PDB file of C-alpha atoms in Angstrom:
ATOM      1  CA  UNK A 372       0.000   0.000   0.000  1.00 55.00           C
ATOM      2  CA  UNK A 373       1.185   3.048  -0.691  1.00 65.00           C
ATOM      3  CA  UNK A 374       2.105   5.876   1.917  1.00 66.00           C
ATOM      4  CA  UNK A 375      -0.972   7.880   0.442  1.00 71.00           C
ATOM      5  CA  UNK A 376      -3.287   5.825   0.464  1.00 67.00           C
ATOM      6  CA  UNK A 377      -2.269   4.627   4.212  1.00 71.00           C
ATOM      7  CA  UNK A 378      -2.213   8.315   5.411  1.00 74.00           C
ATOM      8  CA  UNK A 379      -5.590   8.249   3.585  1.00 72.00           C
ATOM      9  CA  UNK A 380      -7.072   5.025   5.634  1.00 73.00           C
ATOM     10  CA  UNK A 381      -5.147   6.396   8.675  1.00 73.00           C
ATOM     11  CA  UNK A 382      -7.646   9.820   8.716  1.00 80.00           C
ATOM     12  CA  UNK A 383     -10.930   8.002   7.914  1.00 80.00           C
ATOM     13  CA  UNK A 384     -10.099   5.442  10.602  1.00 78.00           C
ATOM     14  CA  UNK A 385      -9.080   8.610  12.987  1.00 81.00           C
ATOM     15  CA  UNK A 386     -12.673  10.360  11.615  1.00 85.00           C
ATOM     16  CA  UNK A 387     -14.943   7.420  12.136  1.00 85.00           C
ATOM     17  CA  UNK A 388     -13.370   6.539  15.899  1.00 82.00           C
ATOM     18  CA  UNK A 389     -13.781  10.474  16.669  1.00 85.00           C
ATOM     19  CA  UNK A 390     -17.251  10.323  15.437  1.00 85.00           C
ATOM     20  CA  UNK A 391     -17.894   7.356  18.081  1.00 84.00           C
ATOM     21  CA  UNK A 392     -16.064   9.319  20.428  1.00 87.00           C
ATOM     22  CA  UNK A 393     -17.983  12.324  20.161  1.00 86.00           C
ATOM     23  CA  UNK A 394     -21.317  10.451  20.384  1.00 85.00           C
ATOM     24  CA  UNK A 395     -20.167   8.935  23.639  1.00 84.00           C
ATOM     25  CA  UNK A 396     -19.274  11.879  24.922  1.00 88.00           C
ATOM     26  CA  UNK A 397     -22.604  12.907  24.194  1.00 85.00           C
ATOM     27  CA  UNK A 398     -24.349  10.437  25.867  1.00 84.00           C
ATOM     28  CA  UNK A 399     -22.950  10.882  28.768  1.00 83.00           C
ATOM     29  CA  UNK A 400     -23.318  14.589  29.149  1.00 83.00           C
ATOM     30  CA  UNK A 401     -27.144  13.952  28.677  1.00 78.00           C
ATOM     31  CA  UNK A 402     -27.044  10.971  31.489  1.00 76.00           C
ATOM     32  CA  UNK A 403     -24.990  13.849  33.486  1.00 77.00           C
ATOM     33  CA  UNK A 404     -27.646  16.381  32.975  1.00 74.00           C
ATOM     34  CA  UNK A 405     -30.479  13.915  34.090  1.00 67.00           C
ATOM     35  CA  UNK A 406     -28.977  12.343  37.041  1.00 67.00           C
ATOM     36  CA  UNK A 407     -28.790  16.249  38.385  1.00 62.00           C
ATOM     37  CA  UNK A 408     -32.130  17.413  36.786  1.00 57.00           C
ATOM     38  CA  UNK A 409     -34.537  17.375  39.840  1.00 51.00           C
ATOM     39  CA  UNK A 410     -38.047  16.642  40.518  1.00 52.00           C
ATOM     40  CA  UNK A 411     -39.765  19.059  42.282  1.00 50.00           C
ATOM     41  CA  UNK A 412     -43.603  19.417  44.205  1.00 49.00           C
ATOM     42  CA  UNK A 413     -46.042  22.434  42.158  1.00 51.00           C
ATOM     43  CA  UNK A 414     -46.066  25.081  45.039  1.00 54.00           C
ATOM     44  CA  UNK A 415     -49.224  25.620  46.066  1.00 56.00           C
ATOM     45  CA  UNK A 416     -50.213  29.297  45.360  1.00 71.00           C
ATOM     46  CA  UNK A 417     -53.651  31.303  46.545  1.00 84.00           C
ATOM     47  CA  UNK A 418     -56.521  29.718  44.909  1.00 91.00           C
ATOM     48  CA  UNK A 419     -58.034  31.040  41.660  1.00 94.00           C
ATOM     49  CA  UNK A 420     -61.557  30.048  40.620  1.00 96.00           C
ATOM     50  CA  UNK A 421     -61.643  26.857  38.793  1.00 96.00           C
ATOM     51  CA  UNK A 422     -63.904  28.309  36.039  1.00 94.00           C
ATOM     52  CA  UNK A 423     -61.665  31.750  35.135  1.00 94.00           C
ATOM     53  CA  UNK A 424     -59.312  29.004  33.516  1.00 94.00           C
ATOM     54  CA  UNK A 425     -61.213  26.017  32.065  1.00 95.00           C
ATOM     55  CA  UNK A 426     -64.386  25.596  30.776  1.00 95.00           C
ATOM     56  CA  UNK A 427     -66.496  22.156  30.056  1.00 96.00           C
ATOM     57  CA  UNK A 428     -66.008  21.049  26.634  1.00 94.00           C
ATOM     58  CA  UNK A 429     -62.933  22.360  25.975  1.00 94.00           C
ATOM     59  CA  UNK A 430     -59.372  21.037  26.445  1.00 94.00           C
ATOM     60  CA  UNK A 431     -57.514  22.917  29.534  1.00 93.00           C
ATOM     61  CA  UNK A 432     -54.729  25.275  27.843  1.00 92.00           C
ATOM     62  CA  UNK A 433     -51.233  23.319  29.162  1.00 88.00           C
ATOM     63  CA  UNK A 434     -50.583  27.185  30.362  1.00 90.00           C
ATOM     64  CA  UNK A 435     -53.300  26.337  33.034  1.00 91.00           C
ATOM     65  CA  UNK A 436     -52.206  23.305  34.346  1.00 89.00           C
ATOM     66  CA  UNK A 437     -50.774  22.721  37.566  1.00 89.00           C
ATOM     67  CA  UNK A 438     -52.382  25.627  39.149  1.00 91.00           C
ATOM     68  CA  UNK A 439     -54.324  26.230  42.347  1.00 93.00           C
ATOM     69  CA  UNK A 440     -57.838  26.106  41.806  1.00 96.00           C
ATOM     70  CA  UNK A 441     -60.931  26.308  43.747  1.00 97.00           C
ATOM     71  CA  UNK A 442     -64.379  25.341  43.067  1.00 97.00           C
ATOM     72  CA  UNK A 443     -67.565  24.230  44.941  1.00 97.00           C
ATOM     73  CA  UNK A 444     -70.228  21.419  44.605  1.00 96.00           C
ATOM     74  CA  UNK A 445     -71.843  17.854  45.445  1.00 95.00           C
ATOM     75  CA  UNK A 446     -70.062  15.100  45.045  1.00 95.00           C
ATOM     76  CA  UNK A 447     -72.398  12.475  43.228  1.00 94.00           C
ATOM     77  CA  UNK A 448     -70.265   9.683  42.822  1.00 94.00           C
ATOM     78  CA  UNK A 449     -67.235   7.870  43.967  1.00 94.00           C
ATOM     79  CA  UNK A 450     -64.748   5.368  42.254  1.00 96.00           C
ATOM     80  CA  UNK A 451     -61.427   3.643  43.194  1.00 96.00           C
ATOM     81  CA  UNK A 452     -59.041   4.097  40.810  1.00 96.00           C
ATOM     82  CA  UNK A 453     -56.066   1.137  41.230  1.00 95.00           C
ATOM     83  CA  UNK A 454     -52.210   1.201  41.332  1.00 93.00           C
ATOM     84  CA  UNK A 455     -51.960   5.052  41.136  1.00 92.00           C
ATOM     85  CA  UNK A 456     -48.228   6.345  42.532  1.00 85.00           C
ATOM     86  CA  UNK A 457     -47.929   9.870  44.530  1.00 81.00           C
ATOM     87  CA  UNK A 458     -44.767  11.124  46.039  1.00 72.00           C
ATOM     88  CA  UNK A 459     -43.771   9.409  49.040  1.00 69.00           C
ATOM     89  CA  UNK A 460     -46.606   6.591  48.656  1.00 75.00           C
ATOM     90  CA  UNK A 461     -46.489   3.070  47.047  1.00 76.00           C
ATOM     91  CA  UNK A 462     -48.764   2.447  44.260  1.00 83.00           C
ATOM     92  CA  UNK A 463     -51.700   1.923  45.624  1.00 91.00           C
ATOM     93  CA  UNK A 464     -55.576   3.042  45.302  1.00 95.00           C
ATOM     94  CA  UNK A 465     -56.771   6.289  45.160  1.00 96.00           C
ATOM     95  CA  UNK A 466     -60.609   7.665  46.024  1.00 96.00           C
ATOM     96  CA  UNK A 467     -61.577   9.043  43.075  1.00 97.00           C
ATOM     97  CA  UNK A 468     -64.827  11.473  43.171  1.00 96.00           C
ATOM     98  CA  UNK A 469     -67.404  13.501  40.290  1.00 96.00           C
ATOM     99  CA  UNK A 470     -68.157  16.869  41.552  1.00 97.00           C
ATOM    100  CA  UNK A 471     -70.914  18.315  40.504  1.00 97.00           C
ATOM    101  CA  UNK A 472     -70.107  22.110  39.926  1.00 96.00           C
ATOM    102  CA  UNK A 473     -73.096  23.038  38.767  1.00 95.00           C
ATOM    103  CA  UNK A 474     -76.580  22.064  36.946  1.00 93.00           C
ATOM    104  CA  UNK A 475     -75.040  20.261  33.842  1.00 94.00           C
ATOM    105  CA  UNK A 476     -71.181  20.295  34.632  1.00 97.00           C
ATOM    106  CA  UNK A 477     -69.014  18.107  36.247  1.00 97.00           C
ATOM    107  CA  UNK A 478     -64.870  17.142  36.785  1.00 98.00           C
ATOM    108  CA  UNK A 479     -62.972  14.927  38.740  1.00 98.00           C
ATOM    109  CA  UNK A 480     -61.414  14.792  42.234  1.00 97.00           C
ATOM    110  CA  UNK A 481     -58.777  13.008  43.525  1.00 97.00           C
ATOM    111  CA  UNK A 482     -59.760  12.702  47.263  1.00 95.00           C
ATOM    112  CA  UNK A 483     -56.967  11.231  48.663  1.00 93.00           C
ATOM    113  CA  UNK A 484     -56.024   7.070  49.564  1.00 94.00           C
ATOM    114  CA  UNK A 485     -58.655   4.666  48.467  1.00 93.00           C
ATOM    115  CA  UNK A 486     -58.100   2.992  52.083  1.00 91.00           C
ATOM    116  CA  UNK A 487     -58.946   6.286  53.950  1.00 90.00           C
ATOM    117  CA  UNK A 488     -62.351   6.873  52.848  1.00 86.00           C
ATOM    118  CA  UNK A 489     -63.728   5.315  55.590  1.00 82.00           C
ATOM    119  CA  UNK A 490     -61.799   7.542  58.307  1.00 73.00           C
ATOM    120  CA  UNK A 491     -64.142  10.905  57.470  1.00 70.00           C
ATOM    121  CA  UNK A 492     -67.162  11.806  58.511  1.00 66.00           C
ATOM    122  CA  UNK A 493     -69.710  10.608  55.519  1.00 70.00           C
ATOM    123  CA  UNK A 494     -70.749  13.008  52.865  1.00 75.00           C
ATOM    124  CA  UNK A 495     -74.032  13.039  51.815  1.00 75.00           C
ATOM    125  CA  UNK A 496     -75.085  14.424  48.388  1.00 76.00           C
ATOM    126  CA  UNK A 497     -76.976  17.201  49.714  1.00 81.00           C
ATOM    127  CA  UNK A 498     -73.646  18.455  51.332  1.00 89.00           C
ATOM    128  CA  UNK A 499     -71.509  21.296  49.787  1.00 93.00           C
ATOM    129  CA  UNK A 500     -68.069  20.704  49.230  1.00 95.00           C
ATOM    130  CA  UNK A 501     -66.029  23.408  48.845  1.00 96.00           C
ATOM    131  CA  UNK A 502     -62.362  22.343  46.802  1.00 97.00           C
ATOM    132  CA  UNK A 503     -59.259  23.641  46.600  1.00 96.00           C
ATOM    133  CA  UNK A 504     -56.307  21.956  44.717  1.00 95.00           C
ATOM    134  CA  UNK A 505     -53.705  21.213  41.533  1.00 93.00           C
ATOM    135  CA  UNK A 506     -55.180  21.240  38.072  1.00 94.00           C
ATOM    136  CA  UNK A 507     -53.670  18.383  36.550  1.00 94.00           C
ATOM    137  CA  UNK A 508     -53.893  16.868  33.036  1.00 93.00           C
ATOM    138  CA  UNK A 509     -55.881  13.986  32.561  1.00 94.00           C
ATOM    139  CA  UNK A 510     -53.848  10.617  32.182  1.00 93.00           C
ATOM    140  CA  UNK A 511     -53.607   8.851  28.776  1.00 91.00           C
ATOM    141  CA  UNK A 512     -52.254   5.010  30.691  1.00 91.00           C
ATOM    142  CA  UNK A 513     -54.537   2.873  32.576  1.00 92.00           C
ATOM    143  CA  UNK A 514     -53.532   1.491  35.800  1.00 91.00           C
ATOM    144  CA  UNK A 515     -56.281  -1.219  36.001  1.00 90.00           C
ATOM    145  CA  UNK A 516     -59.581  -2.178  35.199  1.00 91.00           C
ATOM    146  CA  UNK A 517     -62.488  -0.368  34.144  1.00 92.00           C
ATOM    147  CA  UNK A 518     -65.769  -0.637  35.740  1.00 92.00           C
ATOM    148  CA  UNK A 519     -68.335  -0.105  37.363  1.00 90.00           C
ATOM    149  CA  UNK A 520     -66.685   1.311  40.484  1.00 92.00           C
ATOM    150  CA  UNK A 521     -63.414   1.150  39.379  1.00 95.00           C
ATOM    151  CA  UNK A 522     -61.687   4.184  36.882  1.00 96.00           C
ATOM    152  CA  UNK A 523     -58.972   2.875  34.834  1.00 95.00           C
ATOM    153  CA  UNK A 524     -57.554   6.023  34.983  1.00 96.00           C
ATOM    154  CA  UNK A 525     -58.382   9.491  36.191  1.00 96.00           C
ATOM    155  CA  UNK A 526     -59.687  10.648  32.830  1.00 96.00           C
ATOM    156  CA  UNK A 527     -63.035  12.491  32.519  1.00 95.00           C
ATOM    157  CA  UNK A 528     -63.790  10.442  28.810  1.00 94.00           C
ATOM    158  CA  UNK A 529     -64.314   7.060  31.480  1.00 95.00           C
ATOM    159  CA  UNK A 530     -67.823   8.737  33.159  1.00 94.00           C
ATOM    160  CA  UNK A 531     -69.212   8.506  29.406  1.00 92.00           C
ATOM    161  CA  UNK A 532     -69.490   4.929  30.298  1.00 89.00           C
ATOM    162  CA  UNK A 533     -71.372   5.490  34.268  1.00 90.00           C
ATOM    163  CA  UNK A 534     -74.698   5.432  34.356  1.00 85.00           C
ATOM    164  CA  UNK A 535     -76.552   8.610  35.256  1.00 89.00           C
ATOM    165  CA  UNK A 536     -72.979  10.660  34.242  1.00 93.00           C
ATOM    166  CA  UNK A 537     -72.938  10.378  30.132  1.00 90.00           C
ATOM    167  CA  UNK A 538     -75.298  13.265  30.044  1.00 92.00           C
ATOM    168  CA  UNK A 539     -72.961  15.799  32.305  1.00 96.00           C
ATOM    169  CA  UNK A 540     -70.670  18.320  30.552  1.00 96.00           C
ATOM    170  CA  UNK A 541     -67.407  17.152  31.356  1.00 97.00           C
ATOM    171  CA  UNK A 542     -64.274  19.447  32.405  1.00 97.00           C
ATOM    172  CA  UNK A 543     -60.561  18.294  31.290  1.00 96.00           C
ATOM    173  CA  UNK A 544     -57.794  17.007  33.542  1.00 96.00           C
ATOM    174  CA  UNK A 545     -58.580  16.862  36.979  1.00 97.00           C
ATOM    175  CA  UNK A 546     -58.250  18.386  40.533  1.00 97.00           C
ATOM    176  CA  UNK A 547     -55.409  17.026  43.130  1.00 96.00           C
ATOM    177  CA  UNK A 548     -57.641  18.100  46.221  1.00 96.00           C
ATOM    178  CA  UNK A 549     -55.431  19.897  48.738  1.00 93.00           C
ATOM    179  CA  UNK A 550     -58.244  21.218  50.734  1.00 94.00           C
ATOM    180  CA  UNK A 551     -62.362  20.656  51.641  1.00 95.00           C
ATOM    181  CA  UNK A 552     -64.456  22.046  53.233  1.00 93.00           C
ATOM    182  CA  UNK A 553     -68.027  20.922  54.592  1.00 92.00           C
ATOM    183  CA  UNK A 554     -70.585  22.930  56.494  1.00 88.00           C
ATOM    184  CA  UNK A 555     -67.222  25.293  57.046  1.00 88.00           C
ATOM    185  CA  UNK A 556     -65.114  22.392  59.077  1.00 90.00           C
ATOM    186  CA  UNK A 557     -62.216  21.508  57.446  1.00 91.00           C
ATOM    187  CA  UNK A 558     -62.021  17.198  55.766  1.00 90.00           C
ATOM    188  CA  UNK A 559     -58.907  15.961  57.555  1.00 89.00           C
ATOM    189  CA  UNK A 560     -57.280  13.325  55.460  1.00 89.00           C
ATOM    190  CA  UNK A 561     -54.124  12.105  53.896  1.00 88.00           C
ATOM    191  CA  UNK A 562     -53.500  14.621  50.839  1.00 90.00           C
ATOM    192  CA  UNK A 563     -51.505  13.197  47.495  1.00 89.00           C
ATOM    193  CA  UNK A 564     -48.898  15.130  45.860  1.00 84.00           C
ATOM    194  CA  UNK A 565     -47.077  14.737  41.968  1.00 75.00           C
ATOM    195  CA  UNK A 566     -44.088  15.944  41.232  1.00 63.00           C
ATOM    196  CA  UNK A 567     -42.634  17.480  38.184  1.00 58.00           C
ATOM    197  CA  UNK A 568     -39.845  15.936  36.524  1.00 53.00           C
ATOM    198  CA  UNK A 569     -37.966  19.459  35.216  1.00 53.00           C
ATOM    199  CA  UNK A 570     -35.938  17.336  33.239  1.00 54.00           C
ATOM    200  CA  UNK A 571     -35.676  18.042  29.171  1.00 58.00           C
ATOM    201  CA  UNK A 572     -33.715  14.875  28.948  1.00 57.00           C
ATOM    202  CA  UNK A 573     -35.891  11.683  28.493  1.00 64.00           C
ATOM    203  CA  UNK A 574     -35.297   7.909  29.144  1.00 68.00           C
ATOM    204  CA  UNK A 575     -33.294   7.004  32.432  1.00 69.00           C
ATOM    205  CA  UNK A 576     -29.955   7.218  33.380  1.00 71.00           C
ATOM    206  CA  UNK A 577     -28.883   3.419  32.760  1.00 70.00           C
ATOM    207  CA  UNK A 578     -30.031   4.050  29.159  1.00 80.00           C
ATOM    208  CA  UNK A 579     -27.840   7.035  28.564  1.00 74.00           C
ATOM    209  CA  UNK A 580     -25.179   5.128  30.564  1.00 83.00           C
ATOM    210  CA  UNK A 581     -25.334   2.001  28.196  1.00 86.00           C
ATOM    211  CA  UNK A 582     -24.995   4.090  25.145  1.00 83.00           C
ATOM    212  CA  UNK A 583     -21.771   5.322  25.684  1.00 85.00           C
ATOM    213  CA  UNK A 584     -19.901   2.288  26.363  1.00 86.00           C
ATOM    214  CA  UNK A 585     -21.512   1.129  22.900  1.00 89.00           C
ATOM    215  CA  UNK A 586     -20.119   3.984  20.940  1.00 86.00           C
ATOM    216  CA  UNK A 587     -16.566   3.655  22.705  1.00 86.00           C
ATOM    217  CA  UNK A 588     -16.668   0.163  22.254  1.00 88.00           C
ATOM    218  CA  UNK A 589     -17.174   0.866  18.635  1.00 86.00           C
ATOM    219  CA  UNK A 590     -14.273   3.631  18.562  1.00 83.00           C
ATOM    220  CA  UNK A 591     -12.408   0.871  19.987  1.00 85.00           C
ATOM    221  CA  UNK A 592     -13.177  -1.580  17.529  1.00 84.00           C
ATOM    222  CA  UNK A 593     -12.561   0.965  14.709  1.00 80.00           C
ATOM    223  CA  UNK A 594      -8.858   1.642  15.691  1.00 81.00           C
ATOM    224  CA  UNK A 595      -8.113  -2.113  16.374  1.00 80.00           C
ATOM    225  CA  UNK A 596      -9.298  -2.974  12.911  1.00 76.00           C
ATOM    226  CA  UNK A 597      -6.544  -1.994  11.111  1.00 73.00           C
ATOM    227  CA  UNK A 598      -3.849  -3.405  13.266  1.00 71.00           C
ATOM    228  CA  UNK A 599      -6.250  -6.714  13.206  1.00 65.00           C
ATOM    229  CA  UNK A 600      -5.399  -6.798   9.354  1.00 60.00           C
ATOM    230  CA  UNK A 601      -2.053  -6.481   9.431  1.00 57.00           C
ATOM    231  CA  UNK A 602      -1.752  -9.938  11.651  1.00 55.00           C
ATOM    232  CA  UNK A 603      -3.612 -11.571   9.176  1.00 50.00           C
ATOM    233  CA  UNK A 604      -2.523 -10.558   6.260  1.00 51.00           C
ATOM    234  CA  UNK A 605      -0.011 -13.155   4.983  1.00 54.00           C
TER     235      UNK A 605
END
């Protein structure tokens, strides 16, 4: 081989292993930047009323989730919803409720634990509720079956399928209760909280991790290969 055309092979070997390199080096700035990305709680700010940001109908503008509401009415029905995850509590079942805001409208509350529903003072339907909490989008996954009494997920689109609810106007998303109120006494009870991943990075760490020992491993490979051939060649 000529000295050219080995100074040649020398640079595109050189350029491919950099290349491999580079994306390595890549990788593992992004699994940097998620292992110190941080999850924090939505800070819960003075109550705005529910309907100044949403409407029934109508999709909730993403600028409007994930802040303090408040709104008022009778809860008319209650569902467990199965193998939900908060912060700080194992997946587990969650007390799901329809509040009726109004004549015609209606939009979910998360209570609080399935398992705690027994440890308040019964509501009847006649009672007022007043609610304060996080606006949250609705989920897209279900975490277990859907029946009768069970929600697969908290997702208004599910009460089209309750008797007595099809006919409500349904709001988006739904409200993390923080707070209610009955009669003016305060509900005391286990509240839930979500977290928000600030990360821009997705997938997980281990992922990111992975990655760049494949492309050094490669880079590796790349600069061994031409010694390789030399052994061989006769």
């Amino acid at each position: 081989m000529k000295l050219r055309d080995r100074i040649a092979a020398g640079l595109a070997v050189a350029l491919i292993a950099g290349v491999f390199i580079g994306l390595g080096n890549w990788q593992l700035d992004r699994a940097q930047e998620l292992k110190a990305s941080t999850r924090t709680i939505v800070e819960v700010t003075e109550p705005v009323p529910l309907t100044t940001l949403v409407k029934p109908r109508i999709s909730i503008d993403p600028i409007d989730l994930l802040k303090n509401v408040s709104t008022s009415g009778h809860y008319i029905a209650t569902f467990k919803s199965d193998n939900q995850k908060s912060d700080g509590v194992a997946a587990t079942a969650w007390e799901v409720a329809a509040l009726q805001t109004d004549t015609k409208s209606l939009i979910l509350v998360v209570r609080g634990l399935w398992s705690e529903r027994l440890t308040e003072p019964t509501l009847a339907m006649s009672q007022r509720v007043e609610v304060t909490g996080v606006l949250q989008p609705s989920q897209s996954d279900d975490h277990g079956p859907n029946s009768a009494d069970n929600l697969a997920r908290v997702d208004s689109t599910l009460l089209l399928t309750k008797a007595g609810l099809a006919d409500f106007d349904l709001y988006d998303g739904f409200i993390l209760a923080n707070s209610e109120m009955v009669d003016g006494a305060k509900i005391d009870r286990t509240r839930l909280e979500i977290a928000i991943d600030n990360s821009k990075v997705p997938g997980y760490y281990w992922q990111h991790i992975s990655y760049v020992f494949i492309w050094w491993l490669m880079a590796a490979v790349v600069l061994y290969l031409p010694f390789y051939r030399r052994r061989v060649t006769p």
